[in-house]
XYZ file of C-alpha atoms in Angstrom:
354
model
C -70.145 14.524 -35.435
C -70.861 14.506 -31.730
C -69.125 16.626 -29.573
C -66.632 14.619 -28.227
C -63.742 17.218 -27.235
C -64.203 16.709 -23.692
C -62.677 13.349 -23.772
C -59.214 14.469 -24.617
C -59.464 16.296 -21.325
C -60.534 13.792 -19.281
C -57.938 11.947 -17.290
C -56.557 9.481 -19.149
C -57.703 6.394 -16.680
C -61.319 7.614 -17.731
C -61.211 8.013 -21.711
C -62.426 4.556 -22.551
C -65.563 4.161 -20.493
C -66.333 8.050 -21.183
C -65.783 7.547 -25.183
C -67.605 4.303 -24.622
C -70.787 5.906 -22.913
C -70.930 8.638 -25.244
C -71.357 6.140 -27.888
C -73.847 4.792 -26.056
C -75.759 7.647 -25.935
C -75.524 8.698 -29.782
C -76.662 5.314 -30.500
C -80.029 5.250 -28.056
C -80.740 8.668 -29.872
C -80.835 6.962 -33.359
C -77.343 7.724 -34.861
C -75.967 4.390 -35.142
C -72.611 5.494 -37.693
C -71.945 8.356 -35.427
C -71.750 6.163 -32.607
C -69.978 3.674 -34.572
C -67.162 6.427 -35.327
C -66.936 7.476 -31.840
C -66.541 4.002 -30.436
C -63.217 3.969 -32.165
C -61.685 6.794 -31.235
C -58.370 6.081 -30.274
C -56.977 6.269 -26.651
C -54.423 9.002 -26.076
C -51.044 7.634 -25.253
C -49.534 8.743 -21.899
C -47.558 11.253 -23.829
C -50.267 12.147 -26.082
C -52.378 12.745 -23.033
C -49.655 14.995 -21.577
C -49.282 17.121 -24.400
C -52.868 17.834 -25.017
C -53.481 18.590 -20.993
C -50.700 21.390 -21.768
C -52.599 22.685 -24.721
C -55.795 23.046 -22.748
C -54.489 24.063 -19.450
C -51.226 26.011 -20.664
C -52.681 27.337 -24.366
C -49.872 29.736 -24.577
C -46.860 27.585 -24.237
C -47.789 25.713 -27.235
C -48.923 28.437 -29.349
C -45.403 30.155 -28.328
C -43.765 26.586 -29.895
C -45.845 26.470 -33.138
C -44.747 30.056 -33.888
C -41.171 29.149 -33.064
C -41.739 26.405 -35.386
C -43.194 28.681 -38.339
C -40.186 30.877 -37.831
C -38.163 27.539 -38.251
C -39.574 26.594 -41.302
C -39.371 30.428 -43.000
C -35.407 29.831 -42.099
C -35.283 26.945 -43.244
C -36.760 27.740 -46.866
C -34.229 30.449 -46.208
C -31.336 29.005 -45.473
C -31.987 26.465 -49.084
C -32.346 29.386 -51.258
C -29.073 30.605 -49.708
C -30.288 32.723 -47.159
C -27.437 31.859 -44.827
C -27.195 29.747 -41.617
C -27.367 32.733 -39.074
C -31.260 32.939 -39.147
C -31.493 29.089 -39.048
C -29.359 29.054 -36.587
C -31.038 30.997 -34.223
C -34.703 29.882 -35.169
C -33.310 26.330 -34.073
C -32.635 27.443 -30.623
C -35.617 29.213 -30.059
C -37.500 26.449 -31.443
C -35.927 24.017 -28.822
C -36.265 26.935 -25.816
C -40.332 26.749 -27.204
C -39.688 22.890 -27.160
C -38.168 22.980 -23.221
C -40.712 25.208 -21.617
C -43.109 22.530 -22.775
C -41.380 19.886 -21.515
C -41.170 21.554 -18.440
C -44.817 22.098 -17.942
C -45.330 18.394 -19.124
C -43.621 16.868 -16.069
C -46.247 18.014 -13.734
C -48.678 15.732 -14.904
C -49.488 12.141 -14.733
C -51.139 10.409 -16.923
C -53.196 7.505 -15.278
C -51.685 8.525 -12.088
C -47.577 7.409 -13.013
C -45.114 10.347 -14.186
C -43.966 10.353 -17.617
C -41.154 7.354 -17.822
C -37.745 8.557 -19.185
C -38.321 6.861 -22.494
C -41.852 8.093 -22.880
C -40.467 11.621 -22.550
C -38.032 11.652 -25.185
C -40.826 10.326 -27.389
C -42.754 13.548 -26.071
C -39.937 15.587 -27.184
C -39.600 13.935 -30.353
C -42.946 14.785 -30.971
C -43.024 18.340 -30.068
C -40.317 19.023 -32.551
C -42.439 17.257 -35.426
C -44.597 19.507 -35.152
C -42.565 21.926 -36.970
C -42.846 19.715 -40.173
C -45.897 17.949 -39.758
C -49.415 20.001 -40.303
C -51.762 17.274 -38.518
C -49.428 17.215 -35.139
C -49.814 20.867 -35.215
C -53.387 20.989 -35.335
C -53.781 17.969 -33.056
C -51.793 20.015 -30.666
C -53.379 23.451 -30.950
C -57.086 21.721 -30.592
C -55.166 19.084 -27.452
C -56.306 15.978 -29.773
C -53.463 14.525 -29.893
C -53.988 10.645 -29.618
C -50.100 9.377 -30.443
C -46.483 10.425 -30.710
C -44.208 11.181 -34.031
C -42.129 8.361 -34.839
C -38.366 8.899 -34.288
C -36.465 9.800 -36.427
C -38.933 10.166 -39.121
C -40.237 13.626 -38.699
C -38.608 16.758 -37.033
C -35.843 17.573 -35.872
C -34.115 15.335 -38.258
C -36.585 15.077 -41.674
C -36.533 19.289 -41.842
C -32.971 20.036 -41.078
C -31.473 21.627 -44.232
C -29.261 19.142 -46.323
C -25.658 20.187 -46.997
C -25.860 18.207 -50.276
C -28.371 20.949 -51.464
C -26.945 24.201 -50.124
C -23.026 23.733 -50.629
C -23.846 23.362 -54.593
C -25.658 26.407 -54.498
C -23.013 28.374 -52.566
C -20.438 27.279 -55.317
C -22.633 28.258 -58.233
C -22.805 32.082 -56.477
C -18.968 32.067 -55.589
C -18.248 30.704 -59.429
C -20.677 33.936 -60.706
C -18.818 35.908 -58.622
C -15.610 35.179 -59.877
C -16.762 35.137 -63.215
C -17.914 38.241 -62.915
C -14.344 39.346 -61.253
C -12.716 37.833 -64.189
C -15.036 40.113 -67.047
C -14.166 43.193 -64.915
C -10.109 41.937 -65.021
C -10.961 41.576 -68.904
C -12.387 45.125 -69.373
C -9.440 46.051 -67.614
C -6.956 44.478 -69.795
C -8.798 45.913 -73.295
C -9.002 49.298 -71.183
C -5.599 49.224 -71.432
C -4.566 47.894 -74.532
C -6.932 50.833 -75.808
C -5.208 53.142 -73.830
C -1.840 51.672 -74.659
C -3.355 52.012 -78.739
C -4.123 55.824 -78.107
C -1.197 56.448 -76.322
C 0.928 55.564 -79.491
C -1.471 57.150 -81.783
C -0.951 60.300 -79.865
C 2.608 59.776 -79.917
C 2.719 59.387 -83.706
C 0.467 62.088 -84.111
C 3.002 64.543 -81.778
C 5.754 63.192 -83.539
C 4.094 63.893 -86.801
C 3.488 67.422 -86.165
C 6.952 67.798 -84.796
C 8.513 66.540 -88.078
C 6.220 69.304 -89.947
C 7.569 71.670 -87.897
C 11.138 71.365 -87.770
C 10.901 71.515 -91.803
C 13.423 70.390 -94.320
C 15.901 72.351 -92.444
C 16.756 70.049 -89.423
C 18.652 67.209 -91.976
C 19.186 63.392 -90.904
C 20.313 64.287 -87.692
C 16.945 65.485 -86.352
C 15.391 62.441 -88.042
C 17.210 60.515 -85.855
C 16.330 62.291 -83.265
C 13.196 61.700 -83.610
C 13.156 58.225 -83.865
C 14.633 57.443 -80.773
C 12.575 59.727 -79.040
C 9.513 57.685 -80.880
C 11.166 54.463 -79.530
C 11.503 55.551 -75.830
C 8.087 56.806 -75.807
C 6.960 53.457 -76.933
C 9.027 51.623 -75.039
C 7.092 53.680 -71.616
C 3.634 53.298 -73.074
C 4.034 49.678 -73.377
C 5.908 49.192 -69.658
C 2.948 51.092 -68.587
C 0.279 49.255 -70.024
C 1.982 45.826 -68.777
C 2.276 47.542 -65.702
C -1.680 48.221 -65.486
C -2.377 44.232 -66.553
C -0.324 43.116 -63.662
C -2.063 45.355 -60.795
C -5.664 44.315 -62.846
C -4.717 40.607 -62.981
C -3.259 40.663 -59.204
C -6.472 42.418 -58.032
C -8.730 40.122 -60.096
C -6.635 37.160 -58.474
C -7.094 38.910 -55.044
C -11.041 38.966 -55.409
C -11.083 35.325 -56.672
C -9.162 34.354 -53.497
C -11.404 35.985 -51.511
C -14.487 34.447 -53.578
C -12.966 31.379 -53.204
C -12.175 31.747 -49.090
C -15.890 32.756 -48.487
C -17.159 29.683 -50.049
C -15.206 27.610 -48.486
C -15.724 28.961 -44.831
C -19.399 28.869 -46.088
C -19.427 25.324 -46.687
C -17.419 24.393 -43.719
C -20.115 26.339 -41.431
C -22.657 23.906 -43.137
C -20.952 21.147 -42.413
C -20.586 22.247 -38.628
C -24.099 22.572 -38.519
C -24.689 18.865 -40.132
C -22.203 17.590 -37.632
C -23.944 19.718 -34.989
C -27.357 18.246 -35.768
C -26.232 14.797 -36.520
C -25.192 14.724 -33.553
C -28.425 16.171 -31.298
C -29.943 13.755 -33.673
C -27.715 10.409 -32.344
C -28.454 11.616 -28.597
C -31.925 11.556 -28.909
C -31.926 8.425 -30.616
C -29.439 6.957 -27.990
C -32.054 8.357 -25.528
C -35.031 6.756 -27.056
C -33.450 3.129 -27.431
C -31.938 3.336 -23.742
C -35.549 3.964 -23.316
C -36.710 1.319 -25.415
C -34.043 -0.921 -23.146
C -35.531 -0.143 -20.375
C -38.897 -1.034 -21.319
C -37.970 -3.927 -22.529
C -36.429 -4.965 -19.098
C -39.163 -3.709 -17.195
C -41.504 -6.036 -19.204
C -39.152 -8.706 -18.671
C -39.443 -8.277 -15.019
C -43.267 -7.935 -14.747
C -43.447 -10.918 -17.096
C -40.694 -12.714 -14.828
C -42.950 -11.559 -11.596
C -45.966 -12.745 -13.206
C -44.504 -16.351 -14.153
C -43.236 -16.954 -10.559
C -47.249 -15.582 -9.630
C -48.047 -17.942 -11.661
C -46.461 -20.574 -10.795
C -47.150 -19.933 -6.778
C -50.763 -20.152 -7.612
C -49.885 -23.374 -9.695
C -48.357 -24.628 -6.759
C -51.129 -23.433 -4.037
C -53.573 -25.389 -6.575
C -51.997 -28.305 -6.322
C -51.690 -27.949 -2.623
C -55.682 -27.205 -2.134
C -56.279 -29.828 -4.270
C -54.357 -32.663 -2.116
C -55.983 -31.320 0.594
C -59.382 -31.495 -0.848
C -58.662 -35.016 -1.514
C -57.516 -35.294 1.742
C -60.304 -34.292 3.282
C -62.687 -36.425 1.041
C -60.941 -39.834 1.939
C -61.296 -38.869 5.917
C -65.054 -37.427 4.753
C -65.368 -40.815 3.807
C -63.428 -42.711 6.723
C -65.748 -40.960 9.099
C -68.667 -41.609 6.945
C -67.813 -45.235 7.140
C -67.635 -45.493 10.757
C -70.501 -43.559 11.428
C -72.409 -46.090 9.264
C -70.570 -48.945 10.974
C -71.581 -47.199 14.555
C -75.316 -47.042 13.227
C -74.897 -50.491 12.501
C -73.965 -51.482 15.754
C -76.378 -49.617 17.680
C -79.239 -50.930 15.444
C -78.241 -54.391 16.287
C -77.998 -53.696 20.148
C -81.754 -52.044 20.394
C -82.483 -55.509 18.578
C -81.245 -57.709 21.305
C -82.728 -55.466 24.184
C -85.534 -55.686 22.433
């Protein structure tokens, strides 16, 4: 296809005649198919034209913005996979700063000799944000060949925002997994406590058995009674120690589970706060876009009113002019009649003189 890239760097008002001239030259060269394609190239909107000029004259700003958008997409994917929200917040702020720098540069351009209206500037900002999630917009911006704006609400920063309903269950599952692990550790602790209790009882029994064999038959009933009391006290001490160990393990497990629940609740709250901030940002953008469209509607109404007033004035002027024409025609007819009468009078007088 013929090189038409230069068309997007021309002043906006020169795009259409230059495009038509290029199509005509291509048609003369015999390539009617390409000429038809070139003739249908859409004219950029004022916002798109402004973005193209920034891309062509200050490409480093667009490159930085697209790089920030790439980092934002990666941070979003990491957050969705449970990587936390700090990286996403930092990437979001960096992308917004990059867009602000492009918007600051855009104010120096005047499409068709007029500065961007507030509504058109809002649409340009929406389009720049949308580049983070729309490959077609990214490519067009990188080439400086954007022709239209992204639809408000249909692209970044709204469509690519992390959905809290997807983040929160992932974090809850992580919390449940940690709690299950804590419970397993507590069970193992309990089992170890029971094992220690059994081992302690066996050791005590062995010790008592050895003691009894060492005492011999001369100890008599008194010694046997004393040995039984010692055995009972040892068993009670072991049982109390095991119970204390179980209570300690259960308290530790409960504390760990509570910490996990607190961390999960904190993460969920942060996600909700992030969602609220993004929703408020989205609301402000939509309010600005709506206000801009209302302003455009009012301006259009004013233009129509002025045009109607001009039309009415023109119609009245036409009616007045028609009336003047008719009056002039009557005067002319009267003058012609008077002229004819004067000629007749002159003719009769001449005949009488002859």
